[in-house]
């Protein structure tokens, strides 16, 4: 069984839901307090044992490359001002992983973005992690949970969770036959269905393990919803060629690609931090007095 060694992080989208902030700043660099979204995802990949990371970038995404690069001027300043803790934080970022960048010239869809990684991935299974989704797990990171299942099943596997009715039409919705607790053999997957069309209330979230056959499927997938090459459509094709599984992962997911999910993430993370918790709680308790 081939081990998962490589991870793809698509980050070439336009981030229109966060305009105007994302006009000149990548959505993936929006901070959860003092750490950009994409760093959470990279840390999840590394904590899952993935050391080779491919970020798919596009126009206006230079800030991502700069962020994961060394920054001698800033480091010298932090040394001069004896801010050693911050210095370590800044240096750690540059040494996080072996990061490669591939450009998607136009944002033609998530499927197209993943296809850009084909040459770097070659003929081996790999992980895909979307920067919009931040997933906190108490013990095993979500990607590692999928990798462990991949080791047993040897087939592509996608993370899913229960979705409330009013949000069904924002998700890829699956139908599956449960093969063991929380694991489903995929039988159908539909991108952003209406409530009536939806085959269940189980939706995909942004973590996947794919066999390399997904690349052939993407190549044969015509543009779908929004005139974009949808990864969901390619997964449906993959499902017709080989077994694909879905796993209701353990953990809490924040959909940081939309405003409410983003704010929830900031609040929860602040309340988890010893340096912020008291001040934020006090603010929330007293804010109606203003
Ligand atoms: P989204 O659709 O959530 O991101 O794609 P978006 O298009 O940037 O955001 P909105 O909807 O306009 O607000 C999920 C992930 O896939 C990447 C995005 O960067 C995001 O991380 N993506 C999407 C690409 O890399 N290329 C694309 O063509 C589309």
PDB file of C-alpha atoms in Angstrom, residues 24-283:
ATOM      1  CA  UNK A  24      -5.834  42.746  -3.003  1.00  0.00           C
ATOM      2  CA  UNK A  25      -5.350  40.094  -0.338  1.00  0.00           C
ATOM      3  CA  UNK A  26      -5.736  36.327  -0.690  1.00  0.00           C
ATOM      4  CA  UNK A  27      -8.689  34.910   1.230  1.00  0.00           C
ATOM      5  CA  UNK A  28      -6.323  32.236   2.541  1.00  0.00           C
ATOM      6  CA  UNK A  29      -4.342  34.948   4.347  1.00  0.00           C
ATOM      7  CA  UNK A  30      -7.328  36.211   6.360  1.00  0.00           C
ATOM      8  CA  UNK A  31      -6.264  35.811   9.994  1.00  0.00           C
ATOM      9  CA  UNK A  32      -7.897  33.907  12.797  1.00  0.00           C
ATOM     10  CA  UNK A  33      -6.573  36.398  15.349  1.00  0.00           C
ATOM     11  CA  UNK A  34      -2.846  36.214  14.515  1.00  0.00           C
ATOM     12  CA  UNK A  35      -2.550  33.194  12.240  1.00  0.00           C
ATOM     13  CA  UNK A  36      -3.709  33.083   8.608  1.00  0.00           C
ATOM     14  CA  UNK A  37      -6.253  30.456   7.556  1.00  0.00           C
ATOM     15  CA  UNK A  38      -3.784  28.658   5.323  1.00  0.00           C
ATOM     16  CA  UNK A  39      -1.361  28.072   8.185  1.00  0.00           C
ATOM     17  CA  UNK A  40      -3.979  26.079  10.094  1.00  0.00           C
ATOM     18  CA  UNK A  41      -4.375  23.847   7.064  1.00  0.00           C
ATOM     19  CA  UNK A  42      -0.638  23.413   6.541  1.00  0.00           C
ATOM     20  CA  UNK A  43      -0.195  22.544  10.209  1.00  0.00           C
ATOM     21  CA  UNK A  44      -2.949  19.926   9.895  1.00  0.00           C
ATOM     22  CA  UNK A  45      -1.151  18.394   6.908  1.00  0.00           C
ATOM     23  CA  UNK A  46       2.185  18.331   8.759  1.00  0.00           C
ATOM     24  CA  UNK A  47       0.615  16.907  11.919  1.00  0.00           C
ATOM     25  CA  UNK A  48      -0.846  14.173   9.704  1.00  0.00           C
ATOM     26  CA  UNK A  49       2.637  13.259   8.457  1.00  0.00           C
ATOM     27  CA  UNK A  50       2.502  15.058   5.105  1.00  0.00           C
ATOM     28  CA  UNK A  51       5.766  16.878   4.468  1.00  0.00           C
ATOM     29  CA  UNK A  52       5.456  17.697   0.771  1.00  0.00           C
ATOM     30  CA  UNK A  53       2.864  20.392   0.141  1.00  0.00           C
ATOM     31  CA  UNK A  54       1.719  21.914  -3.133  1.00  0.00           C
ATOM     32  CA  UNK A  55      -0.175  25.180  -2.943  1.00  0.00           C
ATOM     33  CA  UNK A  56      -2.159  26.084  -6.059  1.00  0.00           C
ATOM     34  CA  UNK A  57      -1.951  29.850  -6.393  1.00  0.00           C
ATOM     35  CA  UNK A  58      -3.155  32.396  -8.898  1.00  0.00           C
ATOM     36  CA  UNK A  59      -3.169  36.113  -9.598  1.00  0.00           C
ATOM     37  CA  UNK A  60      -2.747  38.299  -6.524  1.00  0.00           C
ATOM     38  CA  UNK A  61      -1.546  35.460  -4.292  1.00  0.00           C
ATOM     39  CA  UNK A  62       2.078  36.570  -3.785  1.00  0.00           C
ATOM     40  CA  UNK A  63       1.387  37.208  -0.098  1.00  0.00           C
ATOM     41  CA  UNK A  64       1.074  33.450   0.451  1.00  0.00           C
ATOM     42  CA  UNK A  65       4.536  32.752  -0.968  1.00  0.00           C
ATOM     43  CA  UNK A  66       6.040  35.644   0.989  1.00  0.00           C
ATOM     44  CA  UNK A  67       4.441  34.399   4.176  1.00  0.00           C
ATOM     45  CA  UNK A  68       6.102  30.988   3.992  1.00  0.00           C
ATOM     46  CA  UNK A  69       9.461  32.448   2.938  1.00  0.00           C
ATOM     47  CA  UNK A  70      12.247  33.645   5.242  1.00  0.00           C
ATOM     48  CA  UNK A  71      12.191  37.323   6.125  1.00  0.00           C
ATOM     49  CA  UNK A  72      15.688  38.492   7.151  1.00  0.00           C
ATOM     50  CA  UNK A  73      14.798  42.166   7.770  1.00  0.00           C
ATOM     51  CA  UNK A  74      11.947  41.331  10.107  1.00  0.00           C
ATOM     52  CA  UNK A  75      14.050  38.688  11.867  1.00  0.00           C
ATOM     53  CA  UNK A  76      16.906  41.173  12.391  1.00  0.00           C
ATOM     54  CA  UNK A  77      14.467  43.699  13.802  1.00  0.00           C
ATOM     55  CA  UNK A  78      13.085  41.128  16.256  1.00  0.00           C
ATOM     56  CA  UNK A  79      16.644  40.200  17.321  1.00  0.00           C
ATOM     57  CA  UNK A  80      17.554  43.882  17.830  1.00  0.00           C
ATOM     58  CA  UNK A  81      14.425  44.467  19.910  1.00  0.00           C
ATOM     59  CA  UNK A  82      14.926  41.167  21.818  1.00  0.00           C
ATOM     60  CA  UNK A  83      11.467  39.861  20.866  1.00  0.00           C
ATOM     61  CA  UNK A  84      12.659  36.280  20.844  1.00  0.00           C
ATOM     62  CA  UNK A  85       9.289  34.601  21.161  1.00  0.00           C
ATOM     63  CA  UNK A  86       7.971  36.380  18.078  1.00  0.00           C
ATOM     64  CA  UNK A  87      11.263  35.648  16.323  1.00  0.00           C
ATOM     65  CA  UNK A  88      10.799  31.944  16.893  1.00  0.00           C
ATOM     66  CA  UNK A  89       7.196  32.113  15.636  1.00  0.00           C
ATOM     67  CA  UNK A  90       8.315  33.892  12.452  1.00  0.00           C
ATOM     68  CA  UNK A  91      11.231  31.496  11.844  1.00  0.00           C
ATOM     69  CA  UNK A  92       9.053  28.438  12.479  1.00  0.00           C
ATOM     70  CA  UNK A  93       6.680  29.456   9.686  1.00  0.00           C
ATOM     71  CA  UNK A  94       9.468  29.406   7.101  1.00  0.00           C
ATOM     72  CA  UNK A  95      10.604  25.952   8.165  1.00  0.00           C
ATOM     73  CA  UNK A  96       7.170  24.342   8.432  1.00  0.00           C
ATOM     74  CA  UNK A  97       7.339  22.059   5.402  1.00  0.00           C
ATOM     75  CA  UNK A  98       8.637  21.580   1.897  1.00  0.00           C
ATOM     76  CA  UNK A  99       6.196  23.875   0.063  1.00  0.00           C
ATOM     77  CA  UNK A 100       5.865  24.090  -3.731  1.00  0.00           C
ATOM     78  CA  UNK A 101       3.738  26.522  -5.706  1.00  0.00           C
ATOM     79  CA  UNK A 102       1.886  25.833  -8.934  1.00  0.00           C
ATOM     80  CA  UNK A 103      -0.131  28.454 -10.756  1.00  0.00           C
ATOM     81  CA  UNK A 104      -3.681  28.123 -11.952  1.00  0.00           C
ATOM     82  CA  UNK A 105      -3.819  30.864 -14.558  1.00  0.00           C
ATOM     83  CA  UNK A 106      -7.566  31.365 -14.290  1.00  0.00           C
ATOM     84  CA  UNK A 107      -9.888  30.210 -11.490  1.00  0.00           C
ATOM     85  CA  UNK A 108     -11.745  27.665 -13.613  1.00  0.00           C
ATOM     86  CA  UNK A 109     -12.943  25.674 -10.634  1.00  0.00           C
ATOM     87  CA  UNK A 110     -11.712  23.493  -7.797  1.00  0.00           C
ATOM     88  CA  UNK A 111     -11.402  20.431 -10.058  1.00  0.00           C
ATOM     89  CA  UNK A 112      -9.184  22.362 -12.452  1.00  0.00           C
ATOM     90  CA  UNK A 113      -7.069  23.618  -9.523  1.00  0.00           C
ATOM     91  CA  UNK A 114      -6.451  20.061  -8.268  1.00  0.00           C
ATOM     92  CA  UNK A 115      -5.535  18.918 -11.787  1.00  0.00           C
ATOM     93  CA  UNK A 116      -2.687  21.464 -11.822  1.00  0.00           C
ATOM     94  CA  UNK A 117      -0.898  19.314  -9.224  1.00  0.00           C
ATOM     95  CA  UNK A 118      -0.850  16.203 -11.428  1.00  0.00           C
ATOM     96  CA  UNK A 119       2.799  16.456 -12.545  1.00  0.00           C
ATOM     97  CA  UNK A 120       4.050  16.993  -9.009  1.00  0.00           C
ATOM     98  CA  UNK A 121       1.917  14.219  -7.543  1.00  0.00           C
ATOM     99  CA  UNK A 122       2.679  11.611 -10.202  1.00  0.00           C
ATOM    100  CA  UNK A 123       1.173   8.144  -9.839  1.00  0.00           C
ATOM    101  CA  UNK A 124       0.463   7.999  -6.120  1.00  0.00           C
ATOM    102  CA  UNK A 125      -2.454   8.718  -3.790  1.00  0.00           C
ATOM    103  CA  UNK A 126      -2.513  12.166  -2.226  1.00  0.00           C
ATOM    104  CA  UNK A 127      -4.475  14.450   0.100  1.00  0.00           C
ATOM    105  CA  UNK A 128      -6.394  17.623  -0.765  1.00  0.00           C
ATOM    106  CA  UNK A 129      -7.065  20.204   1.945  1.00  0.00           C
ATOM    107  CA  UNK A 130      -9.160  23.332   1.401  1.00  0.00           C
ATOM    108  CA  UNK A 131      -8.075  26.446   3.227  1.00  0.00           C
ATOM    109  CA  UNK A 132     -11.652  27.552   3.868  1.00  0.00           C
ATOM    110  CA  UNK A 133     -12.243  24.707   6.277  1.00  0.00           C
ATOM    111  CA  UNK A 134     -10.552  24.781   9.634  1.00  0.00           C
ATOM    112  CA  UNK A 135     -11.012  21.525  11.493  1.00  0.00           C
ATOM    113  CA  UNK A 136     -10.141  21.130  15.146  1.00  0.00           C
ATOM    114  CA  UNK A 137      -9.780  17.575  16.402  1.00  0.00           C
ATOM    115  CA  UNK A 138      -8.905  16.703  19.955  1.00  0.00           C
ATOM    116  CA  UNK A 139      -6.498  13.878  19.107  1.00  0.00           C
ATOM    117  CA  UNK A 140      -6.056  12.811  15.475  1.00  0.00           C
ATOM    118  CA  UNK A 141      -6.160  15.539  12.757  1.00  0.00           C
ATOM    119  CA  UNK A 142      -8.967  15.081  10.218  1.00  0.00           C
ATOM    120  CA  UNK A 143      -6.539  14.387   7.349  1.00  0.00           C
ATOM    121  CA  UNK A 144      -4.789  11.704   9.406  1.00  0.00           C
ATOM    122  CA  UNK A 145      -8.165  10.100  10.172  1.00  0.00           C
ATOM    123  CA  UNK A 146      -8.749   9.836   6.406  1.00  0.00           C
ATOM    124  CA  UNK A 147      -5.210   8.527   5.842  1.00  0.00           C
ATOM    125  CA  UNK A 148      -5.716   5.797   8.446  1.00  0.00           C
ATOM    126  CA  UNK A 149      -8.901   4.689   6.687  1.00  0.00           C
ATOM    127  CA  UNK A 150      -7.142   4.820   3.324  1.00  0.00           C
ATOM    128  CA  UNK A 151      -4.577   2.379   4.685  1.00  0.00           C
ATOM    129  CA  UNK A 152      -7.368  -0.085   5.417  1.00  0.00           C
ATOM    130  CA  UNK A 153      -9.585   0.470   2.380  1.00  0.00           C
ATOM    131  CA  UNK A 154      -7.059   1.439  -0.318  1.00  0.00           C
ATOM    132  CA  UNK A 155      -9.645   3.680  -2.024  1.00  0.00           C
ATOM    133  CA  UNK A 156     -10.352   7.391  -2.313  1.00  0.00           C
ATOM    134  CA  UNK A 157     -12.066   8.765   0.754  1.00  0.00           C
ATOM    135  CA  UNK A 158     -13.697  12.115   1.430  1.00  0.00           C
ATOM    136  CA  UNK A 159     -14.609  13.813   4.702  1.00  0.00           C
ATOM    137  CA  UNK A 160     -18.306  14.483   5.324  1.00  0.00           C
ATOM    138  CA  UNK A 161     -20.545  15.870   8.033  1.00  0.00           C
ATOM    139  CA  UNK A 162     -24.244  16.343   8.767  1.00  0.00           C
ATOM    140  CA  UNK A 163     -25.540  19.569   7.177  1.00  0.00           C
ATOM    141  CA  UNK A 164     -28.624  21.525   8.359  1.00  0.00           C
ATOM    142  CA  UNK A 165     -31.458  21.695   5.796  1.00  0.00           C
ATOM    143  CA  UNK A 166     -31.057  25.408   5.124  1.00  0.00           C
ATOM    144  CA  UNK A 167     -27.418  24.890   4.089  1.00  0.00           C
ATOM    145  CA  UNK A 168     -27.857  21.828   1.846  1.00  0.00           C
ATOM    146  CA  UNK A 169     -27.651  23.915  -1.312  1.00  0.00           C
ATOM    147  CA  UNK A 170     -24.166  25.200  -0.332  1.00  0.00           C
ATOM    148  CA  UNK A 171     -22.595  21.725  -0.227  1.00  0.00           C
ATOM    149  CA  UNK A 172     -21.722  18.653  -2.226  1.00  0.00           C
ATOM    150  CA  UNK A 173     -24.289  16.181  -0.856  1.00  0.00           C
ATOM    151  CA  UNK A 174     -23.702  12.421  -0.850  1.00  0.00           C
ATOM    152  CA  UNK A 175     -25.671   9.233  -0.679  1.00  0.00           C
ATOM    153  CA  UNK A 176     -23.865   6.202   0.681  1.00  0.00           C
ATOM    154  CA  UNK A 177     -24.223   2.763   2.210  1.00  0.00           C
ATOM    155  CA  UNK A 178     -22.705   2.555   5.683  1.00  0.00           C
ATOM    156  CA  UNK A 179     -19.994  -0.134   5.719  1.00  0.00           C
ATOM    157  CA  UNK A 180     -18.947   0.450   9.324  1.00  0.00           C
ATOM    158  CA  UNK A 181     -19.681   3.141  11.880  1.00  0.00           C
ATOM    159  CA  UNK A 182     -19.312   6.575  10.161  1.00  0.00           C
ATOM    160  CA  UNK A 183     -17.882   5.081   6.922  1.00  0.00           C
ATOM    161  CA  UNK A 184     -19.997   5.093   3.736  1.00  0.00           C
ATOM    162  CA  UNK A 185     -19.462   3.519   0.361  1.00  0.00           C
ATOM    163  CA  UNK A 186     -20.348   6.380  -1.999  1.00  0.00           C
ATOM    164  CA  UNK A 187     -23.352   5.801  -4.259  1.00  0.00           C
ATOM    165  CA  UNK A 188     -24.152   9.372  -5.321  1.00  0.00           C
ATOM    166  CA  UNK A 189     -22.743  12.865  -4.972  1.00  0.00           C
ATOM    167  CA  UNK A 190     -24.382  16.089  -6.172  1.00  0.00           C
ATOM    168  CA  UNK A 191     -22.900  19.584  -6.085  1.00  0.00           C
ATOM    169  CA  UNK A 192     -25.114  22.169  -4.371  1.00  0.00           C
ATOM    170  CA  UNK A 193     -28.482  20.425  -4.833  1.00  0.00           C
ATOM    171  CA  UNK A 194     -31.817  21.948  -3.841  1.00  0.00           C
ATOM    172  CA  UNK A 195     -33.365  20.445  -0.708  1.00  0.00           C
ATOM    173  CA  UNK A 196     -35.704  18.382  -2.935  1.00  0.00           C
ATOM    174  CA  UNK A 197     -32.852  17.033  -5.097  1.00  0.00           C
ATOM    175  CA  UNK A 198     -30.564  16.223  -2.147  1.00  0.00           C
ATOM    176  CA  UNK A 199     -30.141  12.456  -1.618  1.00  0.00           C
ATOM    177  CA  UNK A 200     -29.332  12.952   2.110  1.00  0.00           C
ATOM    178  CA  UNK A 201     -28.259  15.609   4.591  1.00  0.00           C
ATOM    179  CA  UNK A 202     -24.609  14.492   4.576  1.00  0.00           C
ATOM    180  CA  UNK A 203     -22.296  17.020   2.944  1.00  0.00           C
ATOM    181  CA  UNK A 204     -18.655  17.005   1.890  1.00  0.00           C
ATOM    182  CA  UNK A 205     -16.119  19.189   3.663  1.00  0.00           C
ATOM    183  CA  UNK A 206     -12.730  20.245   2.388  1.00  0.00           C
ATOM    184  CA  UNK A 207     -10.585  17.176   3.127  1.00  0.00           C
ATOM    185  CA  UNK A 208     -10.009  14.365   0.634  1.00  0.00           C
ATOM    186  CA  UNK A 209      -7.696  11.451  -0.117  1.00  0.00           C
ATOM    187  CA  UNK A 210      -7.601  10.583  -3.817  1.00  0.00           C
ATOM    188  CA  UNK A 211      -6.097   7.854  -5.912  1.00  0.00           C
ATOM    189  CA  UNK A 212      -4.365   9.344  -9.004  1.00  0.00           C
ATOM    190  CA  UNK A 213      -7.305   8.196 -11.170  1.00  0.00           C
ATOM    191  CA  UNK A 214      -9.029  11.410 -10.050  1.00  0.00           C
ATOM    192  CA  UNK A 215      -6.785  13.297 -12.521  1.00  0.00           C
ATOM    193  CA  UNK A 216      -8.189  11.352 -15.486  1.00  0.00           C
ATOM    194  CA  UNK A 217     -11.705  11.982 -14.195  1.00  0.00           C
ATOM    195  CA  UNK A 218     -11.106  15.737 -13.883  1.00  0.00           C
ATOM    196  CA  UNK A 219      -9.742  15.843 -17.442  1.00  0.00           C
ATOM    197  CA  UNK A 220     -12.966  14.281 -18.682  1.00  0.00           C
ATOM    198  CA  UNK A 221     -15.237  16.474 -16.554  1.00  0.00           C
ATOM    199  CA  UNK A 222     -16.888  19.334 -18.458  1.00  0.00           C
ATOM    200  CA  UNK A 223     -17.570  22.637 -16.663  1.00  0.00           C
ATOM    201  CA  UNK A 224     -20.605  22.247 -14.384  1.00  0.00           C
ATOM    202  CA  UNK A 225     -22.317  24.537 -11.836  1.00  0.00           C
ATOM    203  CA  UNK A 226     -21.110  28.139 -12.191  1.00  0.00           C
ATOM    204  CA  UNK A 227     -19.343  27.121 -15.419  1.00  0.00           C
ATOM    205  CA  UNK A 228     -16.507  25.762 -13.252  1.00  0.00           C
ATOM    206  CA  UNK A 229     -14.834  22.349 -13.412  1.00  0.00           C
ATOM    207  CA  UNK A 230     -16.328  20.931 -10.239  1.00  0.00           C
ATOM    208  CA  UNK A 231     -14.350  18.474  -8.131  1.00  0.00           C
ATOM    209  CA  UNK A 232     -17.692  16.954  -7.094  1.00  0.00           C
ATOM    210  CA  UNK A 233     -18.486  16.036 -10.715  1.00  0.00           C
ATOM    211  CA  UNK A 234     -15.067  14.382 -11.073  1.00  0.00           C
ATOM    212  CA  UNK A 235     -15.674  12.433  -7.838  1.00  0.00           C
ATOM    213  CA  UNK A 236     -18.958  11.149  -9.304  1.00  0.00           C
ATOM    214  CA  UNK A 237     -17.031   9.876 -12.341  1.00  0.00           C
ATOM    215  CA  UNK A 238     -14.365   8.323 -10.075  1.00  0.00           C
ATOM    216  CA  UNK A 239     -17.136   6.580  -8.132  1.00  0.00           C
ATOM    217  CA  UNK A 240     -18.275   4.903 -11.340  1.00  0.00           C
ATOM    218  CA  UNK A 241     -14.732   3.582 -12.015  1.00  0.00           C
ATOM    219  CA  UNK A 242     -13.584   2.511  -8.570  1.00  0.00           C
ATOM    220  CA  UNK A 243     -14.836   2.405  -4.993  1.00  0.00           C
ATOM    221  CA  UNK A 244     -14.983   5.746  -3.192  1.00  0.00           C
ATOM    222  CA  UNK A 245     -15.731   6.150   0.502  1.00  0.00           C
ATOM    223  CA  UNK A 246     -16.932   8.959   2.734  1.00  0.00           C
ATOM    224  CA  UNK A 247     -16.096   9.326   6.398  1.00  0.00           C
ATOM    225  CA  UNK A 248     -17.929  11.341   9.052  1.00  0.00           C
ATOM    226  CA  UNK A 249     -14.746  12.590  10.702  1.00  0.00           C
ATOM    227  CA  UNK A 250     -14.323  13.351  14.392  1.00  0.00           C
ATOM    228  CA  UNK A 251     -13.786  17.016  15.118  1.00  0.00           C
ATOM    229  CA  UNK A 252     -15.288  20.468  14.806  1.00  0.00           C
ATOM    230  CA  UNK A 253     -15.222  22.186  11.475  1.00  0.00           C
ATOM    231  CA  UNK A 254     -15.450  25.909  10.841  1.00  0.00           C
ATOM    232  CA  UNK A 255     -16.514  27.026   7.394  1.00  0.00           C
ATOM    233  CA  UNK A 256     -14.198  30.014   7.365  1.00  0.00           C
ATOM    234  CA  UNK A 257     -15.053  30.707   3.705  1.00  0.00           C
ATOM    235  CA  UNK A 258     -18.261  32.368   4.833  1.00  0.00           C
ATOM    236  CA  UNK A 259     -18.558  35.293   7.191  1.00  0.00           C
ATOM    237  CA  UNK A 260     -20.495  33.657  10.022  1.00  0.00           C
ATOM    238  CA  UNK A 261     -18.219  30.590  10.096  1.00  0.00           C
ATOM    239  CA  UNK A 262     -15.171  32.856  10.046  1.00  0.00           C
ATOM    240  CA  UNK A 263     -16.407  34.906  13.013  1.00  0.00           C
ATOM    241  CA  UNK A 264     -17.332  31.727  14.936  1.00  0.00           C
ATOM    242  CA  UNK A 265     -13.787  30.446  14.420  1.00  0.00           C
ATOM    243  CA  UNK A 266     -12.266  33.690  15.685  1.00  0.00           C
ATOM    244  CA  UNK A 267     -14.484  33.694  18.775  1.00  0.00           C
ATOM    245  CA  UNK A 268     -13.904  30.042  19.663  1.00  0.00           C
ATOM    246  CA  UNK A 269     -10.152  30.305  19.158  1.00  0.00           C
ATOM    247  CA  UNK A 270     -10.005  33.462  21.266  1.00  0.00           C
ATOM    248  CA  UNK A 271     -11.943  31.729  24.047  1.00  0.00           C
ATOM    249  CA  UNK A 272      -9.464  28.835  23.945  1.00  0.00           C
ATOM    250  CA  UNK A 273      -6.503  31.142  24.480  1.00  0.00           C
ATOM    251  CA  UNK A 274      -5.362  31.937  28.003  1.00  0.00           C
ATOM    252  CA  UNK A 275      -4.129  35.400  26.939  1.00  0.00           C
ATOM    253  CA  UNK A 276      -7.518  36.403  25.474  1.00  0.00           C
ATOM    254  CA  UNK A 277     -10.260  34.385  27.130  1.00  0.00           C
ATOM    255  CA  UNK A 278     -11.026  36.629  30.116  1.00  0.00           C
ATOM    256  CA  UNK A 279     -11.022  39.856  28.134  1.00  0.00           C
ATOM    257  CA  UNK A 280     -13.267  38.459  25.396  1.00  0.00           C
ATOM    258  CA  UNK A 281     -15.721  36.894  27.858  1.00  0.00           C
ATOM    259  CA  UNK A 282     -15.918  40.150  29.762  1.00  0.00           C
ATOM    260  CA  UNK A 283     -16.531  42.038  26.521  1.00  0.00           C
TER     261      UNK A 283
END
